[in-house]
Amino acid sequence: MQGIKHIIFDLGGVILNIDYRLTSQAFKDLGAQNFDELYNQFHANSLFEDLETGRVTNGDFLASIKEHLPEGTTDEQIVHAWNAMLLDFPVARLQLLQQLRNHYDLFLLSNTNAIHLEALNKQLERERGIPSLASFFDRSYYSNLIGYRKPEKESYQVILDENGLKPEHTLFIDDTLPNIDGAKALGIQTIHLQAPKTILDIFRKG
């Protein structure tokens, strides 16, 4: 951590526990028996990328998914299945963020979408009485709002530029290797967080 003044955190798998398999199973329970193939297909035709960069609306996304589900499936059922992967915010990680803010500038950089973002903030308020993730960071950057996804260089560059950060004084923590490589390409210091390690292990003294 020598020389580090600013830390950029990923969200899912770093601060928030997630399990993609739960969303896969939830869609299969709705009748999409080929959801894993469908998910890959939608990645190939950019539906999910467009959702995560704000290029398609929630309504268009839900309509596209609905075409592959039994007639009568509601938007609410789809949203519930889509959010199934979102688990919990371990309180120790949130406490760590609060402590780190006394020593570093903290930023959040997440590939996410409007549906998940709304659910996450509602969950945080319901479980912890905290209105939004913004409470833990100097600034938060979400792909659906900035129009870029990791590992696109622009997603990191916007944080550096808007906040006057020098890459060599900036640490980026993510659990996905391509995202780590994207940050490294700009000279940002990185830590590839791999389970079972958590951010608590990174900052544990001694």
CSV table of C-alpha atoms in Angstrom, one decimal:
chain,number,residue,atom,x,y,z
A,1,MET,CA,0.0,0.0,0.0
A,2,GLN,CA,3.1,2.2,-0.1
A,3,GLY,CA,2.4,5.3,-2.1
A,4,ILE,CA,-1.3,4.5,-2.5
A,5,LYS,CA,-3.7,7.5,-1.9
A,6,HIS,CA,-6.8,6.4,-3.8
A,7,ILE,CA,-8.6,3.0,-3.9
A,8,ILE,CA,-11.1,1.9,-6.6
A,9,PHE,CA,-13.3,-1.0,-5.5
A,10,ASP,CA,-15.3,-3.4,-7.7
A,11,LEU,CA,-18.7,-4.2,-6.2
A,12,GLY,CA,-20.0,-7.8,-6.9
A,13,GLY,CA,-17.7,-10.4,-5.4
A,14,VAL,CA,-15.7,-7.8,-3.6
A,15,ILE,CA,-18.1,-5.8,-1.4
A,16,LEU,CA,-21.3,-7.6,-2.3
A,17,ASN,CA,-21.7,-11.4,-2.2
A,18,ILE,CA,-23.2,-12.7,-5.5
A,19,ASP,CA,-24.1,-16.1,-6.9
A,20,TYR,CA,-24.9,-16.1,-10.6
A,21,ARG,CA,-26.2,-19.7,-10.3
A,22,LEU,CA,-29.2,-18.4,-8.3
A,23,THR,CA,-30.4,-16.3,-11.2
A,24,SER,CA,-29.8,-19.1,-13.6
A,25,GLN,CA,-31.9,-21.4,-11.4
A,26,ALA,CA,-34.6,-18.8,-10.9
A,27,PHE,CA,-35.0,-18.4,-14.7
A,28,LYS,CA,-35.1,-22.1,-15.2
A,29,ASP,CA,-37.9,-22.2,-12.5
A,30,LEU,CA,-39.8,-19.7,-14.7
A,31,GLY,CA,-39.5,-22.0,-17.6
A,32,ALA,CA,-36.3,-20.9,-19.4
A,33,GLN,CA,-34.7,-24.3,-19.4
A,34,ASN,CA,-31.9,-23.1,-21.6
A,35,PHE,CA,-31.1,-19.9,-19.6
A,36,ASP,CA,-27.4,-20.5,-19.6
A,37,GLU,CA,-27.3,-20.8,-23.4
A,38,LEU,CA,-29.6,-17.8,-23.6
A,39,TYR,CA,-27.4,-15.8,-21.3
A,40,ASN,CA,-24.4,-16.5,-23.5
A,41,GLN,CA,-26.5,-15.7,-26.6
A,42,PHE,CA,-27.6,-12.4,-25.1
A,43,HIS,CA,-24.0,-11.6,-24.4
A,44,ALA,CA,-23.2,-12.4,-28.0
A,45,ASN,CA,-25.9,-10.1,-29.3
A,46,SER,CA,-25.0,-7.4,-26.8
A,47,LEU,CA,-28.3,-7.3,-24.8
A,48,PHE,CA,-26.7,-7.5,-21.4
A,49,GLU,CA,-23.8,-5.2,-22.4
A,50,ASP,CA,-26.3,-2.7,-23.7
A,51,LEU,CA,-28.3,-3.0,-20.4
A,52,GLU,CA,-25.1,-2.4,-18.5
A,53,THR,CA,-24.1,0.6,-20.5
A,54,GLY,CA,-27.6,2.2,-20.5
A,55,ARG,CA,-28.2,1.7,-24.2
A,56,VAL,CA,-31.4,-0.3,-23.7
A,57,THR,CA,-34.2,0.5,-21.3
A,58,ASN,CA,-35.3,-1.8,-18.5
A,59,GLY,CA,-38.6,-2.2,-20.5
A,60,ASP,CA,-36.7,-3.3,-23.7
A,61,PHE,CA,-34.6,-5.7,-21.6
A,62,LEU,CA,-37.6,-7.3,-19.9
A,63,ALA,CA,-39.4,-7.6,-23.3
A,64,SER,CA,-36.5,-9.4,-24.8
A,65,ILE,CA,-36.3,-11.8,-21.9
A,66,LYS,CA,-40.0,-12.4,-21.9
A,67,GLU,CA,-39.9,-13.7,-25.5
A,68,HIS,CA,-38.0,-16.8,-24.1
A,69,LEU,CA,-40.4,-17.4,-21.2
A,70,PRO,CA,-43.9,-19.0,-21.0
A,71,GLU,CA,-46.8,-16.7,-21.9
A,72,GLY,CA,-48.1,-14.9,-18.9
A,73,THR,CA,-44.7,-14.4,-17.2
A,74,THR,CA,-44.8,-11.0,-15.6
A,75,ASP,CA,-42.2,-8.2,-15.4
A,76,GLU,CA,-42.1,-8.6,-11.7
A,77,GLN,CA,-41.2,-12.3,-12.0
A,78,ILE,CA,-38.4,-11.5,-14.4
A,79,VAL,CA,-37.0,-8.8,-12.2
A,80,HIS,CA,-37.1,-11.1,-9.1
A,81,ALA,CA,-35.2,-13.8,-11.1
A,82,TRP,CA,-32.7,-11.3,-12.4
A,83,ASN,CA,-32.0,-10.0,-8.9
A,84,ALA,CA,-31.7,-13.5,-7.4
A,85,MET,CA,-27.9,-13.4,-7.8
A,86,LEU,CA,-27.6,-10.5,-5.4
A,87,LEU,CA,-26.9,-11.8,-1.9
A,88,ASP,CA,-25.7,-9.7,1.0
A,89,PHE,CA,-23.4,-6.9,2.2
A,90,PRO,CA,-21.2,-8.4,4.9
A,91,VAL,CA,-21.2,-5.9,7.7
A,92,ALA,CA,-17.4,-6.3,8.3
A,93,ARG,CA,-16.7,-5.2,4.7
A,94,LEU,CA,-18.9,-2.1,5.1
A,95,GLN,CA,-17.2,-1.3,8.4
A,96,LEU,CA,-13.8,-1.6,6.6
A,97,LEU,CA,-14.9,0.9,4.0
A,98,GLN,CA,-15.8,3.4,6.7
A,99,GLN,CA,-12.4,2.9,8.3
A,100,LEU,CA,-10.5,3.2,5.0
A,101,ARG,CA,-12.2,6.5,4.2
A,102,ASN,CA,-10.1,8.0,7.0
A,103,HIS,CA,-6.9,7.3,5.1
A,104,TYR,CA,-7.7,7.0,1.4
A,105,ASP,CA,-10.0,8.5,-1.3
A,106,LEU,CA,-12.5,5.7,-2.1
A,107,PHE,CA,-14.2,5.1,-5.4
A,108,LEU,CA,-16.6,2.4,-6.7
A,109,LEU,CA,-16.5,1.1,-10.2
A,110,SER,CA,-19.1,-1.5,-11.1
A,111,ASN,CA,-20.4,-3.1,-14.2
A,112,THR,CA,-24.1,-3.1,-13.3
A,113,ASN,CA,-27.6,-2.1,-14.6
A,114,ALA,CA,-30.5,0.0,-13.4
A,115,ILE,CA,-32.5,-3.0,-12.2
A,116,HIS,CA,-29.7,-4.3,-10.0
A,117,LEU,CA,-28.7,-0.9,-8.7
A,118,GLU,CA,-32.2,-0.1,-7.5
A,119,ALA,CA,-32.4,-3.5,-5.8
A,120,LEU,CA,-29.0,-3.1,-4.1
A,121,ASN,CA,-29.8,0.3,-2.6
A,122,LYS,CA,-33.2,-0.9,-1.4
A,123,GLN,CA,-31.5,-4.0,0.2
A,124,LEU,CA,-28.8,-1.8,1.9
A,125,GLU,CA,-31.5,0.5,3.3
A,126,ARG,CA,-33.6,-2.4,4.4
A,127,GLU,CA,-30.8,-4.4,6.0
A,128,ARG,CA,-28.5,-1.7,7.3
A,129,GLY,CA,-30.6,1.5,7.4
A,130,ILE,CA,-28.2,3.1,4.9
A,131,PRO,CA,-29.9,4.9,1.9
A,132,SER,CA,-27.3,4.0,-0.8
A,133,LEU,CA,-23.8,2.8,-1.5
A,134,ALA,CA,-22.8,6.4,-2.0
A,135,SER,CA,-22.4,6.7,1.8
A,136,PHE,CA,-19.2,4.7,1.6
A,137,PHE,CA,-17.4,6.3,-1.3
A,138,ASP,CA,-16.2,9.7,-2.4
A,139,ARG,CA,-17.7,9.0,-5.8
A,140,SER,CA,-19.4,6.0,-7.4
A,141,TYR,CA,-19.2,5.0,-11.0
A,142,TYR,CA,-21.7,2.6,-12.5
A,143,SER,CA,-21.4,1.3,-16.1
A,144,ASN,CA,-25.1,2.0,-16.9
A,145,LEU,CA,-24.6,5.6,-15.9
A,146,ILE,CA,-21.2,6.4,-17.4
A,147,GLY,CA,-21.7,4.4,-20.6
A,148,TYR,CA,-18.6,2.2,-20.3
A,149,ARG,CA,-18.0,-1.2,-18.9
A,150,LYS,CA,-14.8,-2.7,-17.5
A,151,PRO,CA,-12.4,-3.6,-18.9
A,152,GLU,CA,-12.9,-0.8,-21.4
A,153,LYS,CA,-10.1,1.8,-20.7
A,154,GLU,CA,-12.6,4.6,-20.7
A,155,SER,CA,-14.3,3.2,-17.5
A,156,TYR,CA,-11.1,3.7,-15.5
A,157,GLN,CA,-10.0,6.8,-17.3
A,158,VAL,CA,-13.1,8.7,-16.4
A,159,ILE,CA,-12.4,8.2,-12.7
A,160,LEU,CA,-8.7,9.3,-13.1
A,161,ASP,CA,-9.7,12.4,-15.1
A,162,GLU,CA,-12.7,13.6,-13.1
A,163,ASN,CA,-10.8,13.3,-9.8
A,164,GLY,CA,-7.3,14.2,-10.8
A,165,LEU,CA,-5.9,10.9,-9.8
A,166,LYS,CA,-2.4,9.7,-10.7
A,167,PRO,CA,-2.5,6.0,-11.7
A,168,GLU,CA,0.7,5.1,-9.7
A,169,HIS,CA,-1.0,6.4,-6.6
A,170,THR,CA,-4.3,4.5,-7.3
A,171,LEU,CA,-5.2,0.9,-6.4
A,172,PHE,CA,-7.9,-1.0,-8.1
A,173,ILE,CA,-9.4,-4.2,-6.5
A,174,ASP,CA,-11.5,-6.6,-8.6
A,175,ASP,CA,-12.2,-10.3,-8.7
A,176,THR,CA,-12.2,-10.6,-12.5
A,177,LEU,CA,-8.8,-10.9,-14.3
A,178,PRO,CA,-9.7,-9.1,-17.5
A,179,ASN,CA,-10.8,-6.1,-15.4
A,180,ILE,CA,-7.5,-6.1,-13.6
A,181,ASP,CA,-5.6,-6.2,-16.9
A,182,GLY,CA,-7.6,-3.3,-18.2
A,183,ALA,CA,-6.6,-1.2,-15.2
A,184,LYS,CA,-3.0,-2.3,-15.4
A,185,ALA,CA,-2.8,-1.1,-19.0
A,186,LEU,CA,-3.3,2.5,-17.7
A,187,GLY,CA,-0.6,2.1,-15.0
A,188,ILE,CA,-3.1,1.7,-12.1
A,189,GLN,CA,-1.9,-0.5,-9.3
A,190,THR,CA,-4.1,-3.6,-8.9
A,191,ILE,CA,-5.0,-6.5,-6.6
A,192,HIS,CA,-6.8,-9.5,-8.2
A,193,LEU,CA,-9.1,-10.7,-5.4
A,194,GLN,CA,-9.5,-14.4,-5.5
A,195,ALA,CA,-11.9,-16.4,-3.3
A,196,PRO,CA,-11.7,-17.5,-0.5
A,197,LYS,CA,-9.8,-14.3,0.2
A,198,THR,CA,-11.8,-11.1,0.8
A,199,ILE,CA,-11.0,-7.4,1.2
A,200,LEU,CA,-10.7,-8.0,4.9
A,201,ASP,CA,-7.6,-10.2,4.2
A,202,ILE,CA,-6.0,-7.5,2.1
A,203,PHE,CA,-6.2,-4.9,4.8
A,204,ARG,CA,-5.8,-7.1,7.9
A,205,LYS,CA,-3.0,-5.8,10.0
A,206,GLY,CA,-0.1,-8.0,10.8
